[in-house]
């Protein structure tokens, strides 16, 4: 009975986890370079950026929305931060500027959607273009590079032998999980995605909470920008292009329904890791990037097909 | 757990066979098996003496079994004709529609049923009753020999019900067998030939309706004596809880004034579209009034949104619980606490323990049948879903409750429970405005009765003065009378 | 339930395993990390490298990000190749500064990096304390000058010129542009009437140049920082019925461009010889693996194709 309800509540996530473990097992057999500590640190570090963006995407998708602007917001945050660092603004303040820029753009999305009643697809499509345009205007299309070692901590440093980006990712997931399961905002995210009208009629301030959800997505894009900028030691105006698709893919592989109202943060982490492991494994095996793209696309489709098949069986 | 256990059921051509049972008794499961949507684990189905395979909806259709669901399955933007022939459109050649023939054929069926529906009119422009006629026409165009009707009258006006019954009688003479599911006992005697009663997934009995009286029927359904249908308890009314002065929201509401006291149940009667729900939405802050004032506990209030109203301890149990009352894919717990998370949280952090305690408390008190707190509401029966919505508002500590069709689509047993709950609330000093299309319910439960017609309050009666006849008279706008 | 995923993975993995099967311990593995595999220039480079690897009995792994300019993915690939312990990595950087952290990681793992085609920012490299074994490539600055001189000569020292720039901040395009300006700015009769980026892409070259044609009724020549953009411009010229009136000079001399030059739609292109680059890169990687020293700059000749 206990086992049964465990499966009922987390079945989709367990399924994805089994997929990840199976994939890892296959790669373990195929290449000796895969199952090593250094390679897993490598994978988790590579996954961190997409995984963090995907957290915001998960919130947005559970609320029955979509955020196409994450990549552009990432570029904007990165450039704001890099510009501030170059202008000798103290590190903490520069970080704050970058994160604030992300949060602000996200909130703009939220306001357009909740007050302006724009469909999320349209609002964030617009923001994607606007933010990218602003970045190119600010930078004249040129990257801003070369930062003090204090900033590079976000890429290079380790704590307890684990790289800082991985710690940050873990922390983001822990907080996001708690927010989603233990706070009003989290509860309302599910409620809005499940039935917005009923949620409004239950007295929930839907506009505010929706704005916050998109704000969080923007904020996390800003956080991803910190990691990316530190990693490349450069803030590129073209950074983050198409990152929205990777984030959506991780979320969907992780079992979040695009229809809203359903999904778990742990699933998204597994989804992001599946993508990371696939890329890493196919690199190790020397498979061409064309095949990689095909495989990742197939995994997305299969994951969602399985999800639907399982749902049908449960009813 | 078995949803259905060893049920026997026999249907003759040309009869209306009523399927009766409380929510969760197994009616829907039986219907789903007959329609091929659900597989049966044992037993067999015979059609005209021959065992048939019935595993997919397509097979059911081929065997001449059609279902008309409570929620109609029509595409509102398409014409009646297009809906009737959806998926089987007459074609001139492959891919090219024979539009004229389709309309002609559809019109022929609609005329044969004497529905008065124009085959070319768009479904969304038809009344609910007419839409149902279109569904029946669709079933007949599929050469249905067995027609299953699930709560067909729940959204119909008296006149439309009459027309529907005429239609059903005509179908009977054509040899169509009808399985009829309804909770309105009066109706069953009017239209049904035989009745089969299910309880807790088990077969109880089959009777000719001419041989069994209402109280016996109810006893079989719930296995207990209900006594009075409407266990109205009168309580001493207290101070004024809500006062509405000259509120208008044109064109749906015009110059509405009335008051509501603690401990009082005020019935709001009127036809569909008379402005009852619109009034409720204004009182709940879901819509704005153009002019007029609302006083709650003597204080003039501005209700900008539902949150304001809830803050003032107003609750609105909407007529459409699935699309407006519940988040179906969330657990029972989350739905009960949705309006009162503020109470269970500090700095946005929800205390799961307090929340679960409160929800468990309401599940016990209201006797909500659910396996556990985390069950998604979508899997609950209608009556239990309604109780979840009521729990939500009790949990939000509402003192002024607006109930919009609180017992629609709910079986008799659960109905009585809801009436008892309303009594209890009134006894505890809550003020209740109850909107209903069921005149007996209005008469049975209300201390006072307001009748709405075309956006205005057409009449107000005390419980003693009101009768079905005079309420209907004012609701139909055949008489005008200044309200008290 | 997850069976489908398994089947899929196993199939794809076996498929890739097969390609890896011939590898034996004695054969050195060299990686070539490209900007993209969608551009004929890089495909030719890959072919040159593959031919050299086959001839010299080395195993070649070719990898590229899904999207050109995605230097972060390029970095991921290099990290993964380090895990795979390849003997040497040849890379055409998608970002001349952004690739440096990846180079440092290779340095730490003791894997030599050979930079091909696009220079790494030398100041940033020195600042970061990173090491590259060599740079193998043409001098884009000289190529830009060659294009400039050619256009001045064609126009007889007088006329209006438009420029299609590459991705801003991108080393290759920037050097070509500087070289071009170096020659053209000195010529008194020549004026540059428009200079816009088309991000190295053919479709953008088309639309950007269409707009330039619209606004510049008197235009005598266009210099595009790569052939893809030049070919886009050629199509725009044809669409505007101004064929034969405008000198079009591109860069890279890819197959399509050579074709266009042959039939007169395009005037000239600067040939970079990507095939040679690929070949030289592999040859030198093998020298390194054998412990031989190689020069830190290996120029690859450029030609004017007209």
PDB file of C-alpha atoms in Angstrom, chain A residues 109 219 306:
ATOM      1  CA  UNK A 109       6.899  39.369 -18.473  1.00  0.00           C
ATOM      2  CA  UNK A 219      16.051  35.942 -11.465  1.00  0.00           C
ATOM      3  CA  UNK A 306       5.534   7.457 -21.811  1.00  0.00           C
TER       4      UNK A 306
END
